[in-house]
mmCIF file of C-alpha atoms and ligand atoms in Angstrom:
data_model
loop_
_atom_site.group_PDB
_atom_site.id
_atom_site.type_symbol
_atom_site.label_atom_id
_atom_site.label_comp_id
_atom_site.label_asym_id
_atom_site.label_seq_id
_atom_site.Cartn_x
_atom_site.Cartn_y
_atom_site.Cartn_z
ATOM 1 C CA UNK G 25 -15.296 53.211 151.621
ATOM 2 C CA UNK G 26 -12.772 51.511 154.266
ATOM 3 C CA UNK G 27 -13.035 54.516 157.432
ATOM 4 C CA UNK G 28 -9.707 55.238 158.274
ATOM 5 C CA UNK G 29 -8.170 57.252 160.799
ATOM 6 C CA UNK G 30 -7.452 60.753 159.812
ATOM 7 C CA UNK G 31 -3.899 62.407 161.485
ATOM 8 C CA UNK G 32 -3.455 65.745 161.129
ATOM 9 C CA UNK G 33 0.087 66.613 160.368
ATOM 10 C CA UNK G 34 2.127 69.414 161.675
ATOM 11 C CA UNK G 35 4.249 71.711 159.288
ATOM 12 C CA UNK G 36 7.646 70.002 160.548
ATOM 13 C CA UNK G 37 6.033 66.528 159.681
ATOM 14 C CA UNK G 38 6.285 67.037 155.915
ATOM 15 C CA UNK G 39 8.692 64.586 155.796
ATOM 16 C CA UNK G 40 5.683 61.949 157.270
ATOM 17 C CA UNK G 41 3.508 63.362 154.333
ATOM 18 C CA UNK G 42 5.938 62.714 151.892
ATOM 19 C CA UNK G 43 6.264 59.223 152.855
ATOM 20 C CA UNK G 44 2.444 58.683 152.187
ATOM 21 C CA UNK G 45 2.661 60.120 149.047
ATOM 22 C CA UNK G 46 5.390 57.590 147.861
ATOM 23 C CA UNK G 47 3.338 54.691 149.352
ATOM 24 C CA UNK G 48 0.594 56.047 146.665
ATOM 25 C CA UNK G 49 -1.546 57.373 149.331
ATOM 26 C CA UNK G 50 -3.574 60.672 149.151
ATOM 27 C CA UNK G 51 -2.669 63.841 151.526
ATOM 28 C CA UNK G 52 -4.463 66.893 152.166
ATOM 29 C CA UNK G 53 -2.013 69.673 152.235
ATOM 30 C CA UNK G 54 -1.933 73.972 152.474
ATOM 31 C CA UNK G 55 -1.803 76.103 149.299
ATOM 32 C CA UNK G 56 -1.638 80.052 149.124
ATOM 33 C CA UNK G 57 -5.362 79.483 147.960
ATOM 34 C CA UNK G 58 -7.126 76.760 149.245
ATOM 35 C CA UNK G 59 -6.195 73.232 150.791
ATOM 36 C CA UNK G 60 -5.359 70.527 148.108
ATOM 37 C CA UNK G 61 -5.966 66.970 147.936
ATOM 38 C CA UNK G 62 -2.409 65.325 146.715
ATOM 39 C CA UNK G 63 -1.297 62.130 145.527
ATOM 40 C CA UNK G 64 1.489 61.216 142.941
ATOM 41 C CA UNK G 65 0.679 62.611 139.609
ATOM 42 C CA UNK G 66 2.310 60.106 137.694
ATOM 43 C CA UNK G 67 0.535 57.151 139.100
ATOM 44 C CA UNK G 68 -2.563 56.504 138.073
ATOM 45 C CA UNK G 69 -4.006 54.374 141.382
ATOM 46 C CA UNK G 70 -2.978 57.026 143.336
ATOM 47 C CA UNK G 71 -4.400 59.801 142.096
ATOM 48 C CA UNK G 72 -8.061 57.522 141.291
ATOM 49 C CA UNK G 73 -7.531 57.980 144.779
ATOM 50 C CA UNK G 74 -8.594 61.543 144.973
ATOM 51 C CA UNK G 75 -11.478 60.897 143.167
ATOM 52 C CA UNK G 76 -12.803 58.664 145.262
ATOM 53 C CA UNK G 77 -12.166 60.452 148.445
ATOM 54 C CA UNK G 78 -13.761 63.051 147.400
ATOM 55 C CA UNK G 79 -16.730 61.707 145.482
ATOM 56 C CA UNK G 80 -15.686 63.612 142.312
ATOM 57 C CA UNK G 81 -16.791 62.803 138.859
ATOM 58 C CA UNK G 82 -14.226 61.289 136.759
ATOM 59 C CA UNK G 83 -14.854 63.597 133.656
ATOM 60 C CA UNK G 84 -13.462 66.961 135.938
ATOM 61 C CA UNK G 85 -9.956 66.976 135.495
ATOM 62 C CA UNK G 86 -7.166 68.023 137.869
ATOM 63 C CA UNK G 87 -4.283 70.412 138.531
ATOM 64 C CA UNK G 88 -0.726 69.476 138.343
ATOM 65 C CA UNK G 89 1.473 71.043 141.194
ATOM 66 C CA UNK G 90 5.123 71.708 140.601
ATOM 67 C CA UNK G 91 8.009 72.608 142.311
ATOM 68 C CA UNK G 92 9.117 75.523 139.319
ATOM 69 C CA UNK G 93 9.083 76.072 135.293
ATOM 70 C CA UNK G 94 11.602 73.029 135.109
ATOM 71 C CA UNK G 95 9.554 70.436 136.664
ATOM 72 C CA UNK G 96 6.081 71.620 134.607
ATOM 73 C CA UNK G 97 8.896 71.111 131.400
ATOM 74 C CA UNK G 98 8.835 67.467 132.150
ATOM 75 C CA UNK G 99 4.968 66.946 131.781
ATOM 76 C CA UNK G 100 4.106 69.858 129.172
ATOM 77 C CA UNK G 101 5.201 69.193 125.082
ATOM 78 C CA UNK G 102 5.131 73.191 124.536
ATOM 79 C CA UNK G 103 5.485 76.422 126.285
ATOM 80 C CA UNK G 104 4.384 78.885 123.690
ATOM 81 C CA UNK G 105 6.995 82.517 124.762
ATOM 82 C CA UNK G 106 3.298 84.255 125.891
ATOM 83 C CA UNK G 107 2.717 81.323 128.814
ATOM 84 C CA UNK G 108 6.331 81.516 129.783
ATOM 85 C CA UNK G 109 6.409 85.192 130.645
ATOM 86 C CA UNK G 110 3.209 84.824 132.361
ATOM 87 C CA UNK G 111 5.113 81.963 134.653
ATOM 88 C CA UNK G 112 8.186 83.540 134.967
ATOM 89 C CA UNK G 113 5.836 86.957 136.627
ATOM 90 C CA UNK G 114 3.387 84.766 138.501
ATOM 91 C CA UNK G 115 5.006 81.841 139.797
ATOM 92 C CA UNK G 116 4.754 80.681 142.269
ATOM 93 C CA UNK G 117 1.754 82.109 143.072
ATOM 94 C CA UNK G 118 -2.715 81.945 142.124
ATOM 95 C CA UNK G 119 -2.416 80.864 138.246
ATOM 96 C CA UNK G 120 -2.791 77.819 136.224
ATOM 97 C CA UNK G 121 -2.084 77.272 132.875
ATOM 98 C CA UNK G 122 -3.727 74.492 130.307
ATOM 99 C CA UNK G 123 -0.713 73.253 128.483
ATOM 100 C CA UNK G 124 -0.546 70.638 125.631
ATOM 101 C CA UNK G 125 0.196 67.435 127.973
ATOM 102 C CA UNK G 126 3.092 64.673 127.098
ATOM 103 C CA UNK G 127 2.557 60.895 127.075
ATOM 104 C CA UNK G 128 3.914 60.850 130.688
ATOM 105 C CA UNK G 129 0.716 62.305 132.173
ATOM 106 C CA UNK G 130 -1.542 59.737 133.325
ATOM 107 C CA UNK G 131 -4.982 60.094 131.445
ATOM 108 C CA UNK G 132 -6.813 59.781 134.770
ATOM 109 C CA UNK G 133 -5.379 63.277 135.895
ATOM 110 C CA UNK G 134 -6.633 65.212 132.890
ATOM 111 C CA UNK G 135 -9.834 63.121 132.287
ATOM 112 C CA UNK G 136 -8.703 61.979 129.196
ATOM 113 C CA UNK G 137 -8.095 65.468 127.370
ATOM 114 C CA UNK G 138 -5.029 66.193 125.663
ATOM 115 C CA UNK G 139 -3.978 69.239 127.473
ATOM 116 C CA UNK G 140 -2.648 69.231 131.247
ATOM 117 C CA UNK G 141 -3.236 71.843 133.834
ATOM 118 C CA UNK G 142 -0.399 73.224 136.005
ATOM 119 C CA UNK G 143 1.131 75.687 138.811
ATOM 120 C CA UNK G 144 3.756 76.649 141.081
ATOM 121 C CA UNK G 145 1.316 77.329 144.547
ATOM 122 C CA UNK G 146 3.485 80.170 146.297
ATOM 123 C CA UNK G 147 2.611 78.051 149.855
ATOM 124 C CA UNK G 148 6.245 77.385 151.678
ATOM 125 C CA UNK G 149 4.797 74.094 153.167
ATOM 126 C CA UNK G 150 3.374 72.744 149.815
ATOM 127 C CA UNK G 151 6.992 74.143 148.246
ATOM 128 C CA UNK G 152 8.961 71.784 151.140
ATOM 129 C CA UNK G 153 6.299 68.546 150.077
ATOM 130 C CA UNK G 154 6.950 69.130 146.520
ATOM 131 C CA UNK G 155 10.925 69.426 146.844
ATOM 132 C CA UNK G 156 10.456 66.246 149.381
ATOM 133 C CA UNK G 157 8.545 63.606 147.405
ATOM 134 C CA UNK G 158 10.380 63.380 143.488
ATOM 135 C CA UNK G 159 7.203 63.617 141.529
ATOM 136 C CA UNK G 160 4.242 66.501 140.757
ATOM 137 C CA UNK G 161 1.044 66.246 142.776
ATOM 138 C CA UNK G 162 -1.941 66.439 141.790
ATOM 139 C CA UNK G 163 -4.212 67.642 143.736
ATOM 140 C CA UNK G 164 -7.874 69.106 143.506
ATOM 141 C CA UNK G 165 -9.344 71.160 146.237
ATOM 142 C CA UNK G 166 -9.617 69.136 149.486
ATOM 143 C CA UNK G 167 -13.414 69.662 150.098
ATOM 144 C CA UNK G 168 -16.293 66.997 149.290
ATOM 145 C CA UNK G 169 -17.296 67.198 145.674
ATOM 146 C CA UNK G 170 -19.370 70.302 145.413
ATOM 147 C CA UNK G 171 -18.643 72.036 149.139
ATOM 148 C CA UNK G 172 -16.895 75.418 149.749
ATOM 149 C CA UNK G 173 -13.433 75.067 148.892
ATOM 150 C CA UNK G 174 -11.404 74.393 152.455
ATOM 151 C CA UNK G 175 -9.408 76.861 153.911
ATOM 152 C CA UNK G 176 -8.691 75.526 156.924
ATOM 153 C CA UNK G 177 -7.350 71.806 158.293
ATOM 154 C CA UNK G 178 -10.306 71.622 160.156
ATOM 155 C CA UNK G 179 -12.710 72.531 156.649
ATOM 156 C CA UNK G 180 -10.823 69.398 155.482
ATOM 157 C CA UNK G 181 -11.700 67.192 158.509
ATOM 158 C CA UNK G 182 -15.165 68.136 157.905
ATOM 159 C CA UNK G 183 -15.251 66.904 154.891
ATOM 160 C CA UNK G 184 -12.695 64.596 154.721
ATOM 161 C CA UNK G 185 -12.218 63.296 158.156
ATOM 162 C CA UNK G 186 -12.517 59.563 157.863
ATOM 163 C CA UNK G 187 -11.893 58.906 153.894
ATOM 164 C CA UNK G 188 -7.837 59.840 153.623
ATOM 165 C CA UNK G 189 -5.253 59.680 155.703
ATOM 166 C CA UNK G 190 -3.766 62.277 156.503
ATOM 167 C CA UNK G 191 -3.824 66.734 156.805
ATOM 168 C CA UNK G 192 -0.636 68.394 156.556
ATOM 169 C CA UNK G 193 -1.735 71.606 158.920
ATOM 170 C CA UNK G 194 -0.737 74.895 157.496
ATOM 171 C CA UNK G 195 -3.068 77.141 159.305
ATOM 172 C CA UNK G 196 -5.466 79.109 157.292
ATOM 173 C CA UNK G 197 -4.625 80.116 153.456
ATOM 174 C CA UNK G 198 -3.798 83.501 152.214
ATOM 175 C CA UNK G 199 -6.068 84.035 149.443
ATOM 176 C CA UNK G 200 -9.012 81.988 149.872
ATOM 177 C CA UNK G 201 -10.420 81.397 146.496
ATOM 178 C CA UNK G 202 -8.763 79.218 144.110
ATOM 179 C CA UNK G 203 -6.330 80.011 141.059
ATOM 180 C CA UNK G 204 -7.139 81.442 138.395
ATOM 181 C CA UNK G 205 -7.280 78.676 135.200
ATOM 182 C CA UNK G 206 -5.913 80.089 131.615
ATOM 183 C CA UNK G 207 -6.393 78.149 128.704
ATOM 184 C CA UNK G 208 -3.067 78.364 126.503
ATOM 185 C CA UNK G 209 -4.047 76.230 123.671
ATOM 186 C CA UNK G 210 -5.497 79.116 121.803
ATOM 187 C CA UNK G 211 -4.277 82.477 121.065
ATOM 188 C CA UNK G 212 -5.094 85.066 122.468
ATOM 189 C CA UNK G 213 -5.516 83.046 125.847
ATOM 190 C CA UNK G 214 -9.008 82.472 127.765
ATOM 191 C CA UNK G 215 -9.830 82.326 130.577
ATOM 192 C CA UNK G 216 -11.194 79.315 132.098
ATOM 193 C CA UNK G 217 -11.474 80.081 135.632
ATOM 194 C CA UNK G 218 -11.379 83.767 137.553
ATOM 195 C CA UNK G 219 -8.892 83.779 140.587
ATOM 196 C CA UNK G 220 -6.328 85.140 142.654
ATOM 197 C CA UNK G 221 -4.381 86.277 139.814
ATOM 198 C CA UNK G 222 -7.061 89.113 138.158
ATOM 199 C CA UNK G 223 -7.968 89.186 134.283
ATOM 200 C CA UNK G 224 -6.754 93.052 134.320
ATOM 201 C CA UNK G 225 -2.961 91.008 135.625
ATOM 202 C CA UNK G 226 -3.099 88.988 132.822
ATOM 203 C CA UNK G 227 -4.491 91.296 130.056
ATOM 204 C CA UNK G 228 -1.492 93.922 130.931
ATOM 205 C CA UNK G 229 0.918 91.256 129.715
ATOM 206 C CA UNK G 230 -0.712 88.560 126.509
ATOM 207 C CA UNK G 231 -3.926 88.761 125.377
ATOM 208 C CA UNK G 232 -6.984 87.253 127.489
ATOM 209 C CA UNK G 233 -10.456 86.678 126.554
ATOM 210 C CA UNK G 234 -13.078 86.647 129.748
ATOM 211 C CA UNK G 235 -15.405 83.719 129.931
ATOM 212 C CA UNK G 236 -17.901 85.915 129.547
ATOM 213 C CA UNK G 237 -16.632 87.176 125.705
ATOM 214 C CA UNK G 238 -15.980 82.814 125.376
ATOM 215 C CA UNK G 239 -19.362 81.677 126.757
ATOM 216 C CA UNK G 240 -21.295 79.892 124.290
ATOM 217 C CA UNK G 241 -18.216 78.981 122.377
ATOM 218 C CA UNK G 242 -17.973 75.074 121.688
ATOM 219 C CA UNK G 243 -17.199 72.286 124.377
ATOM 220 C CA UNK G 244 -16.792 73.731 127.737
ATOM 221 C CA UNK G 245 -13.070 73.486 127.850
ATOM 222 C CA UNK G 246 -12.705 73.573 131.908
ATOM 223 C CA UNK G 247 -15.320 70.704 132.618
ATOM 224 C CA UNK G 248 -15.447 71.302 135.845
ATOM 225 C CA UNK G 249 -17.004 74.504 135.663
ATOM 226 C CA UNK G 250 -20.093 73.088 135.069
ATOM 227 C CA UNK G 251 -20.906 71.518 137.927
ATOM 228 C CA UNK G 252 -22.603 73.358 140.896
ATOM 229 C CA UNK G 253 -20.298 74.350 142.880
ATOM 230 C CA UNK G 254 -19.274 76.076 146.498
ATOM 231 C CA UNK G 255 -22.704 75.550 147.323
ATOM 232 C CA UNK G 256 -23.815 75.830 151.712
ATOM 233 C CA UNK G 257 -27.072 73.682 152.522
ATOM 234 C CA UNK G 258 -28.632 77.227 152.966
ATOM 235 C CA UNK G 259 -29.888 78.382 149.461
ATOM 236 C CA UNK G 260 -28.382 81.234 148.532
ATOM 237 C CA UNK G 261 -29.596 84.199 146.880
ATOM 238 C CA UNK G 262 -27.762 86.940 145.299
ATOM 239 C CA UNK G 263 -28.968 90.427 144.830
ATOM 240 C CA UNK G 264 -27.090 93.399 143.179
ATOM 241 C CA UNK G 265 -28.114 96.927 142.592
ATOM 242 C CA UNK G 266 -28.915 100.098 144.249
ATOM 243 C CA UNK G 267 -31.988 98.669 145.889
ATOM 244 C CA UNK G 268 -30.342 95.616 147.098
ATOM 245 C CA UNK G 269 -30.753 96.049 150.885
ATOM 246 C CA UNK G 270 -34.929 96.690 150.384
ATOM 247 C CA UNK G 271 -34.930 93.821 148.197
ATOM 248 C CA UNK G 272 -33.013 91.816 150.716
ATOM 249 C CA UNK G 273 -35.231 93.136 153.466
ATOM 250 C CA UNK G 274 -38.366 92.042 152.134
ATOM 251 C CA UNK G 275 -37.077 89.052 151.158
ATOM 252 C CA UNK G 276 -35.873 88.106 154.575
ATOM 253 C CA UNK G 277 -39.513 89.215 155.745
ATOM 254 C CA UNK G 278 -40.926 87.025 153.237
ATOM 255 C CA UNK G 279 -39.222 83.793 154.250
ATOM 256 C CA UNK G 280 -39.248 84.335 158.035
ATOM 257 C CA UNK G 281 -42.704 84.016 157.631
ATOM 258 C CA UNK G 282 -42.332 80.614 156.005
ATOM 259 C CA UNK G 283 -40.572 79.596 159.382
ATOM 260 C CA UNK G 284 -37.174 79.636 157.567
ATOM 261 C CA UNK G 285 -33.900 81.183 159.312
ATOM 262 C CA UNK G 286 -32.510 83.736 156.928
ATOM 263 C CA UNK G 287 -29.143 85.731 157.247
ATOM 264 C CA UNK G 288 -27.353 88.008 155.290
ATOM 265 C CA UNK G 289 -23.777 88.668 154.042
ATOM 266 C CA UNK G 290 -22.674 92.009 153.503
ATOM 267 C CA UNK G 291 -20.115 94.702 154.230
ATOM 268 C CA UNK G 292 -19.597 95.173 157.790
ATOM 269 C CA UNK G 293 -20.255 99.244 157.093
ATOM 270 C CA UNK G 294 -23.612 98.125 155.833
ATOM 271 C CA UNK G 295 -24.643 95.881 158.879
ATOM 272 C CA UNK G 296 -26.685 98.581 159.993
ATOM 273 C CA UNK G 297 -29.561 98.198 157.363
ATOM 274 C CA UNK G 298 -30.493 95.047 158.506
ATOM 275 C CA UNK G 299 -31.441 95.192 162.204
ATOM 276 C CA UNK G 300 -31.947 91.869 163.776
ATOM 277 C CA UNK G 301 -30.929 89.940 161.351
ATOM 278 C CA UNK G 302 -28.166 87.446 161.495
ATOM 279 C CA UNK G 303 -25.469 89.369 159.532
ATOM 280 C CA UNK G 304 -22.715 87.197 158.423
ATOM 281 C CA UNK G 305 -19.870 90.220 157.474
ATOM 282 C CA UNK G 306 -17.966 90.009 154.695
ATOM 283 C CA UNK G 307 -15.505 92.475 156.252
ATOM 284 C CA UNK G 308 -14.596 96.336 155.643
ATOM 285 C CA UNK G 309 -16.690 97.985 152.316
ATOM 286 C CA UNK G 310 -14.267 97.165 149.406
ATOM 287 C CA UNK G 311 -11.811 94.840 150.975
ATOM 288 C CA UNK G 312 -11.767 92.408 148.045
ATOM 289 C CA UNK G 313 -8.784 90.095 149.308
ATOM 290 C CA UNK G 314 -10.105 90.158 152.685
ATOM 291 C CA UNK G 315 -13.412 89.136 151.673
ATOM 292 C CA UNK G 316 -11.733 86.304 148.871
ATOM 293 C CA UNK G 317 -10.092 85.291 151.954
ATOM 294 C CA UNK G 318 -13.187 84.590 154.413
ATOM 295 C CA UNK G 319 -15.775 83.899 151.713
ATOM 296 C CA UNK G 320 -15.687 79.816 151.856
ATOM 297 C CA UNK G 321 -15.563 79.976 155.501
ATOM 298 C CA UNK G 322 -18.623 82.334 155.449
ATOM 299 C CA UNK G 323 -20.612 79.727 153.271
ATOM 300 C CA UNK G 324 -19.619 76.923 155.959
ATOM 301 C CA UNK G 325 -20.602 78.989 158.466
ATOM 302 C CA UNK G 326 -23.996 79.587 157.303
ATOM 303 C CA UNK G 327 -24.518 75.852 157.569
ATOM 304 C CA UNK G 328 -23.178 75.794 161.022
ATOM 305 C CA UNK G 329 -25.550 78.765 161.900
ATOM 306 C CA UNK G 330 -28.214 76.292 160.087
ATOM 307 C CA UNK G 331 -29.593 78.783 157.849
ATOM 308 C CA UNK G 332 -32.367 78.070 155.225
ATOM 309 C CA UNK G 333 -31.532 81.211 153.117
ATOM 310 C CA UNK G 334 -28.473 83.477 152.808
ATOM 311 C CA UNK G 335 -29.606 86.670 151.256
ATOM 312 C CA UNK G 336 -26.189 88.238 150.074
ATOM 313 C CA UNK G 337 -25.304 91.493 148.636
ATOM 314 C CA UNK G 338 -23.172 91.164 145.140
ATOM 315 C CA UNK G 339 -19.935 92.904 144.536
ATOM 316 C CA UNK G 340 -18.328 94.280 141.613
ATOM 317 C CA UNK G 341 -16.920 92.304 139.193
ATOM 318 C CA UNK G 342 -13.521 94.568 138.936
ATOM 319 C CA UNK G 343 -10.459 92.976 140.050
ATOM 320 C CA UNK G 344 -10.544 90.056 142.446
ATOM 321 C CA UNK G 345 -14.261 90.840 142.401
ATOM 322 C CA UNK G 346 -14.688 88.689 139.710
ATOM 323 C CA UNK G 347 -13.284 85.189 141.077
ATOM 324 C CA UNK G 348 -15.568 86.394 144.317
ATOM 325 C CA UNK G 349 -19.175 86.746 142.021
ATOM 326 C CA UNK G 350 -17.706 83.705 140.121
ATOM 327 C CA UNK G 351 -17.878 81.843 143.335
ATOM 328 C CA UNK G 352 -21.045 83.499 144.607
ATOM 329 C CA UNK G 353 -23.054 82.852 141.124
ATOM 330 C CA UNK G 354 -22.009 78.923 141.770
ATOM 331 C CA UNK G 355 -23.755 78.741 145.259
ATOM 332 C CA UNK G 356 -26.641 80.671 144.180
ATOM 333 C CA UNK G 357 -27.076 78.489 141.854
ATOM 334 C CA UNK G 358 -29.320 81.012 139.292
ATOM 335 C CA UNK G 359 -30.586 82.750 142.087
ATOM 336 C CA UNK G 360 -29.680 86.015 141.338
ATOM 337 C CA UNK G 361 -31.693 89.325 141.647
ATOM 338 C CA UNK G 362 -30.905 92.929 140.257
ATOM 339 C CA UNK G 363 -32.565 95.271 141.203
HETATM 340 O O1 LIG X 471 -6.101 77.081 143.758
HETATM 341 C C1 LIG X 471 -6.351 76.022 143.172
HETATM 342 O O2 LIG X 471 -6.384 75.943 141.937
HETATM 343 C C2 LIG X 471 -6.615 74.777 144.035
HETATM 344 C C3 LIG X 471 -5.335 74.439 144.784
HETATM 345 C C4 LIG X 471 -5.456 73.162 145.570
HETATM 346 O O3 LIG X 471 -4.273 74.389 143.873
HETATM 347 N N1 LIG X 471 -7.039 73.688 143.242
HETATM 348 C C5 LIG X 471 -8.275 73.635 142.661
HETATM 349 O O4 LIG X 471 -8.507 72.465 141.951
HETATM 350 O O5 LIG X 471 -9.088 74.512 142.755
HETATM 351 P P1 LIG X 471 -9.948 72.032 141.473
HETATM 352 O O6 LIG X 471 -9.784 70.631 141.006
HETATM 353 O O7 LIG X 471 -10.940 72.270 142.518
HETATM 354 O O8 LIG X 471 -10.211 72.910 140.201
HETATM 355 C C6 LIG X 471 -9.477 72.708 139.006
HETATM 356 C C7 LIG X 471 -10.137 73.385 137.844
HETATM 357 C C8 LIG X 471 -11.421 72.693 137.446
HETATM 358 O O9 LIG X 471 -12.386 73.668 137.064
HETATM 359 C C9 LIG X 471 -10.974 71.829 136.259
HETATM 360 O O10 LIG X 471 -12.026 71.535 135.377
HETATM 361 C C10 LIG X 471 -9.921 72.733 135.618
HETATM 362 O O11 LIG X 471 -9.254 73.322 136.716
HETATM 363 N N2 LIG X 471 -8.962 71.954 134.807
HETATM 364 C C11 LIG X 471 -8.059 71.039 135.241
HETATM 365 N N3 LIG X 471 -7.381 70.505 134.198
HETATM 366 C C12 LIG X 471 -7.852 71.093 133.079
HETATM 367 C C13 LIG X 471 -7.566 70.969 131.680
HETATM 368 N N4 LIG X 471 -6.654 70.120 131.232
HETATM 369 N N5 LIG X 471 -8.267 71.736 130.829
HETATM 370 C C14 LIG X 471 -9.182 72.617 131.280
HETATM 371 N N6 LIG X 471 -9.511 72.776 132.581
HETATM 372 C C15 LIG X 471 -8.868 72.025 133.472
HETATM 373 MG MG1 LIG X 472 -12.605 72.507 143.669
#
């Protein structure tokens, strides 16, 4: 791939960004969840694009973003009433909904299915890009295929630094994990993906099923759930259960010995149990957003502290707690311990 040089954008500059876009170039830019990857949804070299900027197999489909219900009317042949309420209460904002896609929707975007996925991010600077260029963007998380999701311009340039030209700079995002994904091709709904937008949200409105009461079903519908995911260089392991921290403890003996540097991520009331060990802190006992929000960054950072092993506590699966263990499952990649 051609190294180019990558300039980071201020917020004012969207009008720069927008420019690219139209030229059919790609554009990392700030959501209310994570940093996207853009490029024009409705053309087809452009958004290849993505793909290979970010090394991402061609069979994962991505999300279209739109500037309101209107826009997502033009790429979508049905709304049924249940999806539109759930729009018209959570956009913009953390959810995306699988719709039956029209002709107009390149077949590079959704991989080749028949459905399209789409939101409204609830980001003002992705809003202003949206209104600015005239078409949807699609747009992927802006990480290297299989990395933490970036929450920061300067996660991007780590990853991306070299291989697109430019980062629209929008600080750090609010909620730090990514939508939630809702199929709406079936009744009742299911869910695809956990996010910022919680199952108990949804399920006081239409009718959800988890993933976990779907697993097993036919075809994964979200392909890209299957591929490893949000996974640090360290290897992760991730215990749950009233004995966690002397499970954690003698595993962090156990691999010290090996010669490996360990650390461990838990609550920053429960640092205390683990004396002199690197604690990475996943913030105040309970804080779910706050912890959504640092959680990728926590993952990078265990590769800058160049850990072998991250020994991390799990969290309850109530709530936002439920994208979080989602996320945390994926880097652990089976690793997990109960005790
Ligand atoms: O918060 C987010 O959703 C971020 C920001 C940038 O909007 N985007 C994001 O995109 O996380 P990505 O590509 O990393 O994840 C998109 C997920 C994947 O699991 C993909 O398989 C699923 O959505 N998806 C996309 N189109 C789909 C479709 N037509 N049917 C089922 N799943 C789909
Ligand atoms: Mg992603």
């Amino acid at each position: 791939m051609e190294e180019l040089k990558t300039k980071l954008l201020q917020p004012e500059e969207v009008g720069r960004a927008a420019e690219l876009l139209a030229q059919g170039e790609v554009v990392a830019f700030p959501t209310e969840t994570v940093y996207g990857l853009g490029a024009n949804a409705l053309d087809p070299e452009a958004v290849a694009k993505i793909f290979a900027a970010k090394g991402r197999p061609q069979d994962n489909p991505l999300i279209v973003h739109c500037t309101g219900i209107g826009q997502v009317e033009e790429l979508v042949r049905d709304i049924p009433p249940a999806a539109r309420l759930l729009m018209e209460r959570f956009w913009p904002g953390p959810l995306t909904l699988v719709l039956p896609k029209r002709e107009v929707v390149p077949e590079v975007v959704t991989a080749g299915l028949d459905t399209v996925a789409v939101r409204v991010p609830d980001h003002p600077v992705a809003l202003r890009l949206l209104q600015a260029v005239s078409f949807p963007l699609a747009a992927p998380s802006a990480n290297l295929s299989g990395k933490p999701s970036p929450t920061r311009a300067e996660h991007v340039l780590q990853d991306l630094g070299g291989r697109i030209p430019a980062i629209l700079d929008g600080g750090e995002t609010g909620w730090g994990v990514e939508s939630t994904v809702l199929d709406c091709t079936t009744w009742p709904f299911r869910l695809l993906r956990p996010g910022g937008v919680t199952l108990e949200q949804l399920q006081e409105l239409v009718e959800v099923v988890s993933r976990a009461q779907h697993a097993g079903e036919e075809p994964p519908r979200s392909p890209g759930m299957k591929y490893a995911h949000y996974a640090p260089e360290a290897e992760v392991f991730l215990v749950s259960g009233p004995g966690a921290a002397g499970k954690i403890l003698e595993l962090s003996e156990a691999f010290e010995e090996k010669g490996l540097k360990v650390g461990v991520m838990t609550w920053a009331e429960r640092a205390v149990l683990y004396p002199g060990l690197t604690v990475l802190s996943m913030g105040h006992e309970g804080d779910l957003p706050g912890l959504a929000n640092k959680l990728y960054h926590l993952l990078r950072r265990a590769d800058e502290l160049g850990l072998k092993v991250l020994l991390v506590e799990a969290v309850g699966e109530e709530h936002l707690g439920l994208a979080i263990m989602n996320r945390l499952r994926k880097a652990a990649k089976g690793r997990e311990i109960s005790t």
